[in-house]
Short mmCIF file of C-alpha atoms and ligand atoms in Angstrom, two decimals:
data_model
loop_
_atom_site.label_atom_id
_atom_site.label_comp_id
_atom_site.label_asym_id
_atom_site.label_seq_id
_atom_site.Cartn_x
_atom_site.Cartn_y
_atom_site.Cartn_z
CA MET H 1 -29.41 -1.68 -2.96
CA GLN H 2 -27.61 -1.28 -6.53
CA TYR H 3 -25.39 1.54 -6.37
CA THR H 4 -25.10 3.89 -9.02
CA GLU H 5 -22.02 6.19 -8.02
CA ILE H 6 -19.39 5.98 -5.83
CA MET H 7 -18.22 9.15 -3.96
CA VAL H 8 -14.41 9.50 -3.23
CA ARG H 9 -12.70 12.24 -0.51
CA TYR H 10 -9.72 12.87 -0.64
CA GLY H 11 -7.25 12.28 2.14
CA GLU H 12 -4.30 14.07 3.45
CA LEU H 13 -4.89 17.14 1.02
CA SER H 14 -3.04 19.92 2.49
CA THR H 15 -0.90 20.66 -0.22
CA LYS H 16 -1.95 23.38 -2.55
CA GLY H 17 -1.86 24.14 -6.31
CA LYS H 18 0.94 22.11 -8.37
CA ASN H 19 1.10 19.95 -5.65
CA ARG H 20 -2.59 19.33 -5.45
CA ARG H 21 -3.46 18.54 -9.41
CA SER H 22 -0.46 16.26 -8.77
CA PHE H 23 -1.23 14.32 -5.25
CA ILE H 24 -5.50 14.37 -7.47
CA ASP H 25 -4.00 13.19 -11.03
CA ARG H 26 -2.01 10.62 -9.39
CA LEU H 27 -4.84 9.06 -6.97
CA GLY H 28 -7.45 8.94 -10.38
CA THR H 29 -4.66 6.39 -12.43
CA ASN H 30 -4.03 4.11 -9.16
CA VAL H 31 -7.87 3.64 -8.90
CA ARG H 32 -8.31 3.20 -12.21
CA HIS H 33 -5.33 0.41 -12.11
CA THR H 34 -6.64 -0.98 -9.01
CA LEU H 35 -10.06 -1.26 -10.83
CA HIS H 36 -8.80 -1.98 -14.62
CA ASP H 37 -10.93 -5.50 -14.93
CA PHE H 38 -14.29 -3.33 -14.42
CA LYS H 39 -14.75 -2.13 -17.40
CA LYS H 40 -17.95 -0.06 -16.94
CA LEU H 41 -16.47 2.19 -14.92
CA ASP H 42 -16.12 6.22 -15.60
CA ILE H 43 -14.18 7.69 -13.36
CA LYS H 44 -13.55 11.44 -12.67
CA ALA H 45 -10.89 12.92 -10.64
CA ASN H 46 -12.43 16.78 -9.96
CA ARG H 47 -10.64 19.35 -7.56
CA ASP H 48 -12.67 18.34 -4.34
CA ARG H 49 -13.63 14.79 -4.98
CA MET H 50 -13.36 11.65 -6.82
CA HIS H 51 -16.78 9.93 -8.67
CA ILE H 52 -17.04 6.75 -9.89
CA GLN H 53 -20.22 6.01 -11.42
CA LEU H 54 -20.48 1.86 -11.73
CA ASN H 55 -22.68 1.94 -14.74
CA GLY H 56 -23.91 -1.43 -13.80
CA GLU H 57 -20.73 -2.66 -12.16
CA ASP H 58 -21.27 -4.71 -9.09
CA SER H 59 -20.63 -1.83 -6.21
CA ASP H 60 -19.49 -4.53 -3.27
CA LYS H 61 -16.49 -5.86 -5.38
CA VAL H 62 -15.14 -1.79 -6.76
CA ILE H 63 -15.83 -1.09 -2.51
CA SER H 64 -13.25 -3.75 -1.23
CA ARG H 65 -10.58 -2.85 -4.06
CA LEU H 66 -11.12 0.94 -3.02
CA ARG H 67 -10.53 0.20 0.69
CA ASP H 68 -6.91 -0.74 -0.03
CA VAL H 69 -6.29 2.51 -2.45
CA PHE H 70 -3.32 4.83 -0.03
CA GLY H 71 -4.75 8.33 -0.52
CA ILE H 72 -8.54 7.62 0.13
CA GLN H 73 -9.94 9.51 3.01
CA ASN H 74 -13.05 7.82 3.23
CA PHE H 75 -15.73 6.92 0.87
CA SER H 76 -19.51 6.73 0.06
CA PRO H 77 -21.42 4.72 -2.72
CA SER H 78 -24.87 6.56 -3.62
CA ILE H 79 -28.01 6.65 -5.49
CA LYS H 80 -28.38 8.94 -8.65
CA VAL H 81 -31.70 10.63 -8.75
CA GLU H 82 -33.43 12.44 -10.84
CA ARG H 83 -33.76 16.25 -9.61
CA GLU H 84 -37.43 15.52 -8.51
CA LEU H 85 -39.00 15.74 -4.31
CA ASP H 86 -41.36 12.77 -5.44
CA LYS H 87 -38.43 10.36 -6.26
CA VAL H 88 -36.27 11.91 -3.55
CA GLN H 89 -38.50 10.66 -0.56
CA ALA H 90 -39.41 7.20 -2.18
CA THR H 91 -35.79 6.50 -2.84
CA ALA H 92 -34.77 7.95 0.70
CA VAL H 93 -38.04 5.37 2.22
CA ALA H 94 -36.29 2.35 -0.18
CA LEU H 95 -33.14 2.40 1.38
CA ILE H 96 -33.70 3.06 4.77
CA LYS H 97 -35.98 0.81 4.82
CA GLU H 98 -33.18 -2.16 3.56
CA MET H 99 -31.41 -1.38 6.87
CA PHE H 100 -34.42 -1.05 9.37
CA HIS H 101 -34.44 -2.21 12.74
CA PRO H 102 -37.04 -1.36 15.61
CA GLY H 103 -36.94 1.70 17.52
CA MET H 104 -33.70 2.90 14.74
CA THR H 105 -32.91 6.44 14.86
CA PHE H 106 -32.15 8.92 12.01
CA LYS H 107 -31.29 12.29 10.58
CA VAL H 108 -31.76 13.86 7.13
CA ASN H 109 -28.55 16.11 5.58
CA THR H 110 -28.97 17.73 2.64
CA ARG H 111 -25.94 19.66 0.67
CA ARG H 112 -26.27 21.91 -2.37
CA SER H 113 -23.66 22.70 -5.11
CA ASP H 114 -26.44 23.83 -7.42
CA HIS H 115 -27.94 26.78 -5.59
CA ASP H 116 -31.01 27.33 -7.91
CA PHE H 117 -32.48 24.57 -6.88
CA LYS H 118 -35.87 25.10 -5.87
CA TYR H 119 -35.64 24.00 -2.14
CA ASP H 120 -33.23 24.95 0.16
CA THR H 121 -31.15 22.65 2.27
CA ASN H 122 -33.27 23.32 5.59
CA GLU H 123 -36.74 22.60 3.39
CA LEU H 124 -35.32 19.58 1.51
CA ASN H 125 -34.25 17.66 5.33
CA ASP H 126 -37.67 18.76 6.61
CA LEU H 127 -39.57 17.23 3.24
CA ILE H 128 -37.60 14.00 2.92
CA GLY H 129 -37.71 13.55 6.97
CA SER H 130 -41.62 13.90 7.35
CA TYR H 131 -41.77 11.76 4.21
CA VAL H 132 -38.91 9.12 6.05
CA LEU H 133 -41.27 8.95 9.58
CA GLU H 134 -44.73 9.04 7.91
CA ASN H 135 -44.13 5.40 5.56
CA ILE H 136 -41.33 4.42 7.94
CA PRO H 137 -43.43 3.39 11.00
CA GLY H 138 -41.47 3.02 14.21
CA ILE H 139 -38.41 5.17 13.48
CA LYS H 140 -37.07 8.41 15.12
CA VAL H 141 -35.69 11.41 14.07
CA LYS H 142 -32.40 12.20 16.39
CA MET H 143 -30.06 15.25 15.56
CA LYS H 144 -26.70 14.16 17.68
CA ASP H 145 -25.24 10.18 17.08
CA PRO H 146 -28.03 9.15 14.94
CA ASP H 147 -28.00 5.43 14.09
CA VAL H 148 -27.98 6.55 10.16
CA THR H 149 -27.80 9.88 8.86
CA LEU H 150 -29.16 9.74 5.57
CA ARG H 151 -26.69 12.25 3.25
CA VAL H 152 -28.53 14.35 -0.11
CA GLU H 153 -26.56 16.19 -2.06
CA VAL H 154 -28.08 18.69 -5.01
CA ARG H 155 -25.84 18.87 -8.18
CA THR H 156 -26.84 19.99 -11.29
CA ASN H 157 -26.57 17.02 -13.14
CA GLY H 158 -28.28 14.90 -10.41
CA ILE H 159 -29.38 14.65 -6.72
CA PHE H 160 -27.24 11.47 -4.83
CA LEU H 161 -28.47 9.93 -1.88
CA SER H 162 -25.76 7.89 0.66
CA HIS H 163 -25.75 6.69 3.82
CA GLU H 164 -22.56 5.13 4.70
CA LYS H 165 -19.06 6.68 5.11
CA ILE H 166 -16.43 3.86 4.78
CA LYS H 167 -12.81 4.50 5.79
CA GLY H 168 -10.31 4.56 3.30
CA ALA H 169 -6.68 3.84 4.09
CA GLY H 170 -5.17 7.47 4.38
CA GLY H 171 -1.85 7.80 3.43
CA MET H 172 -0.66 9.78 0.41
CA PRO H 173 -0.89 8.06 -2.78
CA VAL H 174 1.33 5.98 -4.52
CA GLY H 175 3.75 7.75 -6.52
CA THR H 176 3.45 11.09 -4.92
CA ALA H 177 6.37 11.10 -2.87
CA GLY H 178 8.63 9.80 -6.03
CA LYS H 179 10.73 6.84 -6.36
CA GLY H 180 12.68 4.61 -3.61
CA MET H 181 14.32 1.15 -3.62
CA MET H 182 13.10 -0.74 -1.55
CA MET H 183 15.84 -3.81 -0.46
CA LEU H 184 12.93 -6.85 0.51
CA SER H 185 14.13 -9.82 1.71
CA GLY H 186 11.37 -13.21 3.20
CA GLY H 187 11.15 -11.69 6.21
CA ILE H 188 8.32 -10.17 8.09
CA ASP H 189 10.37 -6.82 8.70
CA SER H 190 10.78 -5.52 4.68
CA PRO H 191 6.91 -5.88 4.05
CA VAL H 192 6.47 -4.40 6.53
CA ALA H 193 8.53 -1.41 5.91
CA SER H 194 7.40 -1.78 1.73
CA TYR H 195 3.60 -0.93 3.10
CA LEU H 196 5.30 2.17 5.22
CA ALA H 197 6.86 3.62 2.31
CA LEU H 198 4.35 2.77 -0.04
CA LYS H 199 1.41 4.61 2.73
CA ARG H 200 3.30 7.99 2.07
CA GLY H 201 2.99 8.09 -1.58
CA VAL H 202 7.03 6.01 -2.00
CA ASP H 203 6.63 4.30 -5.77
CA ILE H 204 8.70 1.16 -4.29
CA GLU H 205 10.79 -1.04 -6.48
CA MET H 206 11.33 -4.13 -5.15
CA VAL H 207 15.25 -5.39 -4.78
CA HIS H 208 16.07 -8.84 -4.00
CA PHE H 209 19.30 -10.71 -3.60
CA PHE H 210 19.17 -14.65 -3.46
CA SER H 211 22.44 -16.90 -4.13
CA PRO H 212 21.37 -20.54 -5.56
CA PRO H 213 22.23 -23.07 -5.25
CA TYR H 214 22.31 -22.20 -2.06
CA THR H 215 18.91 -20.46 -1.73
CA SER H 216 16.18 -22.15 -3.53
CA GLU H 217 13.46 -21.39 -6.16
CA GLN H 218 11.46 -21.14 -3.38
CA ALA H 219 12.87 -18.44 -1.10
CA LEU H 220 12.80 -16.26 -4.26
CA ASN H 221 9.16 -16.86 -5.29
CA LYS H 222 8.31 -16.19 -2.11
CA ALA H 223 9.64 -12.45 -2.34
CA LYS H 224 8.23 -12.13 -5.36
CA GLU H 225 4.56 -13.48 -3.60
CA LEU H 226 5.11 -10.97 -0.86
CA THR H 227 5.64 -8.14 -3.87
CA ALA H 228 2.59 -9.17 -4.98
CA ARG H 229 0.70 -9.15 -1.78
CA LEU H 230 1.64 -5.44 -1.58
CA ALA H 231 0.92 -4.71 -5.13
CA LYS H 232 -2.71 -4.46 -3.82
CA TYR H 233 -1.72 -0.87 -2.29
CA SER H 234 -0.24 0.67 -5.69
CA GLY H 235 -1.79 -2.00 -9.06
CA ARG H 236 1.68 -3.06 -9.66
CA ILE H 237 5.43 -3.31 -8.76
CA LYS H 238 8.94 -3.48 -10.32
CA PHE H 239 10.84 -6.62 -8.77
CA ILE H 240 14.47 -6.92 -8.92
CA GLN H 241 15.96 -9.99 -8.15
CA VAL H 242 20.05 -9.81 -8.34
CA PRO H 243 22.22 -12.81 -8.41
CA PHE H 244 24.49 -12.50 -4.97
CA THR H 245 26.37 -16.40 -4.98
CA GLU H 246 29.24 -15.04 -6.54
CA ILE H 247 29.80 -12.37 -4.03
CA GLN H 248 28.81 -14.02 -0.41
CA GLU H 249 31.74 -16.82 -1.80
CA THR H 250 34.15 -14.47 -2.67
CA VAL H 251 33.26 -12.42 0.80
CA LYS H 252 33.26 -15.43 2.88
CA HIS H 253 36.14 -17.13 1.37
CA ASP H 254 38.26 -13.66 1.56
CA VAL H 255 36.83 -11.39 4.89
CA PRO H 256 37.70 -12.82 8.50
CA SER H 257 34.41 -14.57 9.67
CA GLY H 258 33.81 -11.58 12.22
CA TYR H 259 33.54 -9.14 9.14
CA LEU H 260 31.63 -11.44 6.60
CA MET H 261 27.87 -9.70 7.83
CA THR H 262 29.09 -5.80 7.51
CA VAL H 263 31.21 -6.66 4.07
CA GLN H 264 28.15 -8.60 2.81
CA ARG H 265 25.83 -6.02 3.69
CA ARG H 266 27.79 -3.16 1.97
CA PHE H 267 27.52 -4.84 -1.21
CA MET H 268 23.98 -5.26 -1.44
CA LEU H 269 23.73 -1.37 0.02
CA ARG H 270 26.62 -0.19 -2.83
CA LEU H 271 24.13 -2.51 -4.88
CA THR H 272 20.79 -1.40 -4.26
CA ALA H 273 22.44 2.63 -4.83
CA ALA H 274 23.74 1.43 -8.41
CA LEU H 275 20.85 0.55 -8.99
CA ALA H 276 18.93 3.29 -7.30
CA GLN H 277 20.91 5.97 -9.82
CA LYS H 278 19.93 3.45 -12.62
CA ARG H 279 16.10 4.35 -12.43
CA ASP H 280 16.50 7.02 -11.00
CA GLY H 281 15.54 6.08 -7.38
CA LEU H 282 15.57 9.05 -4.92
CA ALA H 283 15.96 6.97 -1.61
CA ILE H 284 16.80 3.42 -0.27
CA PHE H 285 14.60 1.48 2.07
CA ASN H 286 15.23 -1.20 4.29
CA GLY H 287 13.13 -3.41 7.36
CA GLU H 288 16.30 -2.58 9.65
CA ALA H 289 14.88 -2.06 13.02
CA LEU H 290 17.23 -1.37 16.05
CA GLY H 291 18.79 -3.26 18.15
CA GLN H 292 16.75 -6.95 16.85
CA VAL H 293 20.42 -8.21 15.29
CA ALA H 294 23.82 -7.68 15.21
CA SER H 295 23.90 -5.78 11.72
CA GLN H 296 20.69 -3.64 13.30
CA THR H 297 23.27 -1.69 16.61
CA MET H 298 23.93 1.55 15.23
CA GLU H 299 27.58 0.84 14.70
CA SER H 300 26.20 -1.74 12.27
CA MET H 301 24.26 0.85 10.83
CA ALA H 302 26.78 3.63 10.51
CA ALA H 303 29.72 1.09 9.28
CA ILE H 304 27.34 -0.32 6.30
CA ASN H 305 25.84 3.32 5.34
CA GLU H 306 29.19 4.48 4.66
CA VAL H 307 28.97 3.48 1.58
CA THR H 308 26.73 5.27 -0.24
CA THR H 309 25.54 9.18 0.41
CA MET H 310 22.02 8.39 -0.69
CA PRO H 311 19.25 8.54 1.74
CA VAL H 312 18.54 5.54 3.59
CA ILE H 313 15.28 5.21 5.19
CA ARG H 314 13.88 3.07 7.70
CA PRO H 315 10.55 3.14 8.31
CA VAL H 316 10.23 0.27 11.08
CA VAL H 317 13.56 1.47 12.98
CA SER H 318 12.05 2.07 16.47
CA MET H 319 9.36 -0.33 16.16
CA ASP H 320 9.28 -2.88 18.47
CA LYS H 321 8.81 -7.02 16.97
CA THR H 322 5.58 -7.21 18.56
CA GLU H 323 4.27 -3.88 17.33
CA ILE H 324 5.70 -4.65 13.25
CA ILE H 325 4.51 -8.47 13.74
CA ASP H 326 0.48 -7.02 14.00
CA ILE H 327 1.25 -4.19 10.73
CA ALA H 328 2.41 -7.89 8.68
CA GLN H 329 -0.73 -9.57 10.11
CA LYS H 330 -3.16 -6.63 9.05
CA ILE H 331 -1.63 -6.39 5.75
CA ASP H 332 -1.59 -10.27 5.21
CA THR H 333 2.50 -10.74 4.92
CA PHE H 334 3.26 -12.34 7.86
CA ASP H 335 1.68 -16.09 7.78
CA LEU H 336 4.14 -15.72 4.37
CA SER H 337 7.31 -14.33 5.69
CA ILE H 338 6.99 -17.23 8.34
CA MET H 339 7.77 -19.99 6.01
CA PRO H 340 10.46 -22.01 6.51
CA PHE H 341 12.57 -21.10 3.15
CA GLU H 342 16.55 -19.99 4.22
CA ASP H 343 17.55 -16.85 2.77
CA CYS H 344 20.82 -15.51 1.72
CA CYS H 345 21.75 -13.65 5.01
CA THR H 346 20.85 -16.81 6.99
CA ILE H 347 23.15 -19.52 5.14
CA PHE H 348 26.09 -17.24 5.05
CA ALA H 349 25.71 -15.67 8.69
CA PRO H 350 28.91 -16.34 10.33
CA PRO H 351 28.86 -17.66 13.81
CA SER H 352 29.89 -14.67 16.03
CA PRO H 353 29.01 -11.28 13.65
CA LYS H 354 30.54 -8.24 15.24
CA THR H 355 28.31 -5.42 16.65
CA LYS H 356 30.79 -2.57 16.63
CA PRO H 357 31.48 -3.51 13.55
CA ARG H 358 34.89 -0.79 12.27
CA ILE H 359 34.62 1.26 9.39
CA ASP H 360 38.59 1.34 8.94
CA LYS H 361 38.56 -2.65 9.12
CA ALA H 362 35.46 -3.25 6.46
CA LYS H 363 37.28 -1.02 3.80
CA GLU H 364 40.58 -2.68 4.59
CA TYR H 365 39.07 -6.18 4.37
CA GLU H 366 37.72 -4.84 0.83
CA GLU H 367 40.68 -4.03 -0.48
CA ARG H 368 41.90 -7.44 -1.10
CA LEU H 369 38.59 -7.90 -2.81
CA ASP H 370 37.87 -6.83 -6.51
CA VAL H 371 34.80 -4.73 -5.71
CA ASP H 372 33.81 -3.34 -9.13
CA GLY H 373 34.39 -6.52 -10.59
CA LEU H 374 31.93 -8.30 -8.43
CA MET H 375 29.04 -5.36 -8.66
CA GLU H 376 30.06 -5.55 -12.82
CA ARG H 377 29.03 -9.14 -12.82
CA ALA H 378 26.15 -9.08 -10.35
CA LEU H 379 24.33 -6.07 -12.02
CA ALA H 380 24.60 -7.71 -15.72
CA GLY H 381 22.58 -10.88 -13.96
CA ILE H 382 19.84 -8.78 -12.57
CA LYS H 383 16.15 -9.69 -13.83
CA ILE H 384 12.88 -7.72 -13.67
CA THR H 385 9.88 -8.39 -13.12
CA GLU H 386 7.03 -6.49 -13.09
CA ILE H 387 4.21 -7.97 -10.37
CA LYS H 388 0.21 -7.22 -10.49
CA VAL H 389 -2.46 -7.79 -7.54
CA GLY H 390 -3.02 -11.28 -7.93
CA ASP H 391 -0.17 -13.03 -9.45
CA GLU H 392 0.50 -16.21 -7.78
CA PHE H 393 3.91 -17.94 -7.46
CA LEU H 394 4.07 -20.15 -4.85
CA ASN H 395 0.79 -22.38 -5.42
CA GLN H 396 2.67 -24.69 -8.23
CA ASN H 397 4.42 -26.61 -5.90
CA GLU H 398 1.43 -26.67 -3.07
CA GLN H 399 2.53 -29.83 -2.07
CA ALA H 400 5.90 -29.54 -1.07
CA PHE H 401 5.85 -26.32 1.20
CA ALA H 402 2.69 -28.37 2.63
CA GLU H 403 5.36 -30.55 3.13
CA LEU H 404 7.95 -28.32 4.87
CA LEU H 405 5.30 -26.69 6.95
P1 ATP N 1 13.91 -8.82 7.24
O1 ATP N 1 12.31 -8.98 8.44
O2 ATP N 1 13.40 -8.17 6.45
O3 ATP N 1 14.29 -10.09 6.81
P2 ATP N 1 15.78 -9.43 9.32
O4 ATP N 1 15.02 -8.35 10.65
O5 ATP N 1 15.03 -10.61 9.36
O6 ATP N 1 14.45 -7.84 8.54
P3 ATP N 1 18.24 -9.10 8.15
O7 ATP N 1 17.88 -9.90 7.78
O8 ATP N 1 19.50 -8.78 9.39
O9 ATP N 1 17.14 -8.35 8.87
O10 ATP N 1 17.70 -7.58 6.95
C1 ATP N 1 18.11 -6.44 7.36
C2 ATP N 1 17.25 -5.37 6.47
O11 ATP N 1 18.28 -5.86 5.23
C3 ATP N 1 15.75 -6.63 5.99
O12 ATP N 1 14.94 -5.55 6.26
C4 ATP N 1 16.11 -5.99 4.05
O13 ATP N 1 15.38 -4.79 4.00
C5 ATP N 1 17.91 -6.29 3.98
N1 ATP N 1 17.93 -7.42 3.45
C6 ATP N 1 18.01 -8.63 4.07
N2 ATP N 1 18.51 -9.67 2.88
C7 ATP N 1 18.45 -9.41 1.74
C8 ATP N 1 17.84 -9.66 0.56
N3 ATP N 1 18.09 -11.45 0.47
N4 ATP N 1 17.58 -8.33 -0.32
C9 ATP N 1 16.80 -7.73 -0.42
N5 ATP N 1 17.46 -6.44 1.48
C10 ATP N 1 17.79 -7.92 2.17
MG1 MG N 2 15.70 -11.30 7.31
#
C-alpha cells in the first residue's frame, strides 16, 4: 500500500508553554535534517502531532530513518481519503485485505477532530466495520486485543486511515537539553555514553585526543567513523580532534610513572573544559564506569575532576560491562570499537598506575610542567569537522584493516 502521510506522536511532552514549543520546533528541525534528501516531503510540526506528507516519496525508506529520531513516541503511516463514506469503506477493505490471514480479527477505532462531520464516531465504527465484515469473508470482530486495529481519523482536510503504530526511539529531541562536550575515545564505552547523552536531548560535540606518530591515522578515522554511526540520532555531529603528542611526551618525561595516567587525564579534562567554555558547552560527558580500570576508581575520578568546576556527566557510570556491550551492539558501534587500533591512552599507559592518586601529589608534579603553554599549543592545533549520517572514514583502506582483523 502506498501511504500518503506519516503521523508522528511526540515523546515525553510533559512540559508546557515555552518548553513545549521549543521541544516541537527542535524535533521538527531534527526530522527535517534526518530526511533532508527526500525533497518532496512536506513536514508540519503542530501542537499535538507532526504530519509528514509523503507526496510520492517511498514510505519504507522514510519510516526506517524516523525510527532513530529521539523525541518520537510512535508513528503511524496513513492513507488520506476524501471525506466520503464509500471511499473510506473501500480503502479500509483494501488495506485490511493486504494483511489478511484466515481467522484474523479486527476492530475499527474512529476519532473526530471535526465534530461537524455527518456521522459520529460510533456510527462510523459500525458503518466501516460492517462493510469490512461483508467484503472480507472469514474475518471476525474482536474488541479486546484484535490482530488489527484500523484507526480512522476524521479531520477537516480529509479522513486518515492507519493500522499500525511503529515504536519511536523515545527520549528527547537532540538539542533541547543544550550543548555538551563528549570525550570520545575509540573504545566501547564512550560511544554508548554518547548515545545516552543524545537520547536525553544533549547536542554533543565530540572531543578526541590523538597522538601521532604514536597513534595511527586509522585510530583517528575509527573515532570519526564512530561519530558517523552516532550522527543518525541527530543528523550531524561536530568532531574536534586535539593533538596530544607533546603533552604525553612531556608528561612521560617529567612525571613519575605512578602519576602518568592521572596527570594525562587531568590535561584531557582541562582541554575539554577550555573547549566547552569557548564553544558554549554546559557540561562534559565521558564514558567512565566505576571500577573498570585504574583511572575509574572514585579516588581517581576525584583527582582528575579537580581541574574543573564544570559538571562532568558519566552516563554509563554504574553499568556492568555486559550491559554497555549490549547497548553498543544495539546501536551498531561494537564491531567498530573492538577494531585493534591503539589509542593514545593504551600506548602511554604506565605499567602500574596509582588506583588511589592524591590531588596534592598530582599538583606537585604538574608544577614541574609548563601547563599553560602545553594547553595553548594543543588548543592551537585543533581541527573541527562536521560529520553526517552515512559519511565513511575507514573504507578507503579496507584491505589494510582486513589484514589486522
Ligand atoms: P572507552 O571504552 O570509552 O575507551 P575505557 O573503559 O576504555 O573507555 P578509558 O580508556 O580509561 O576507559 O577512558 C575513559 C574515558 O576517557 C573514555 O570513556 C573517554 O570518555 C575518555 N577518553 C579516553 N581516551 C580518550 C581519547 N583519546 N579522546 C577523548 N576521550 C578519551
Ligand atoms: Mg578506552
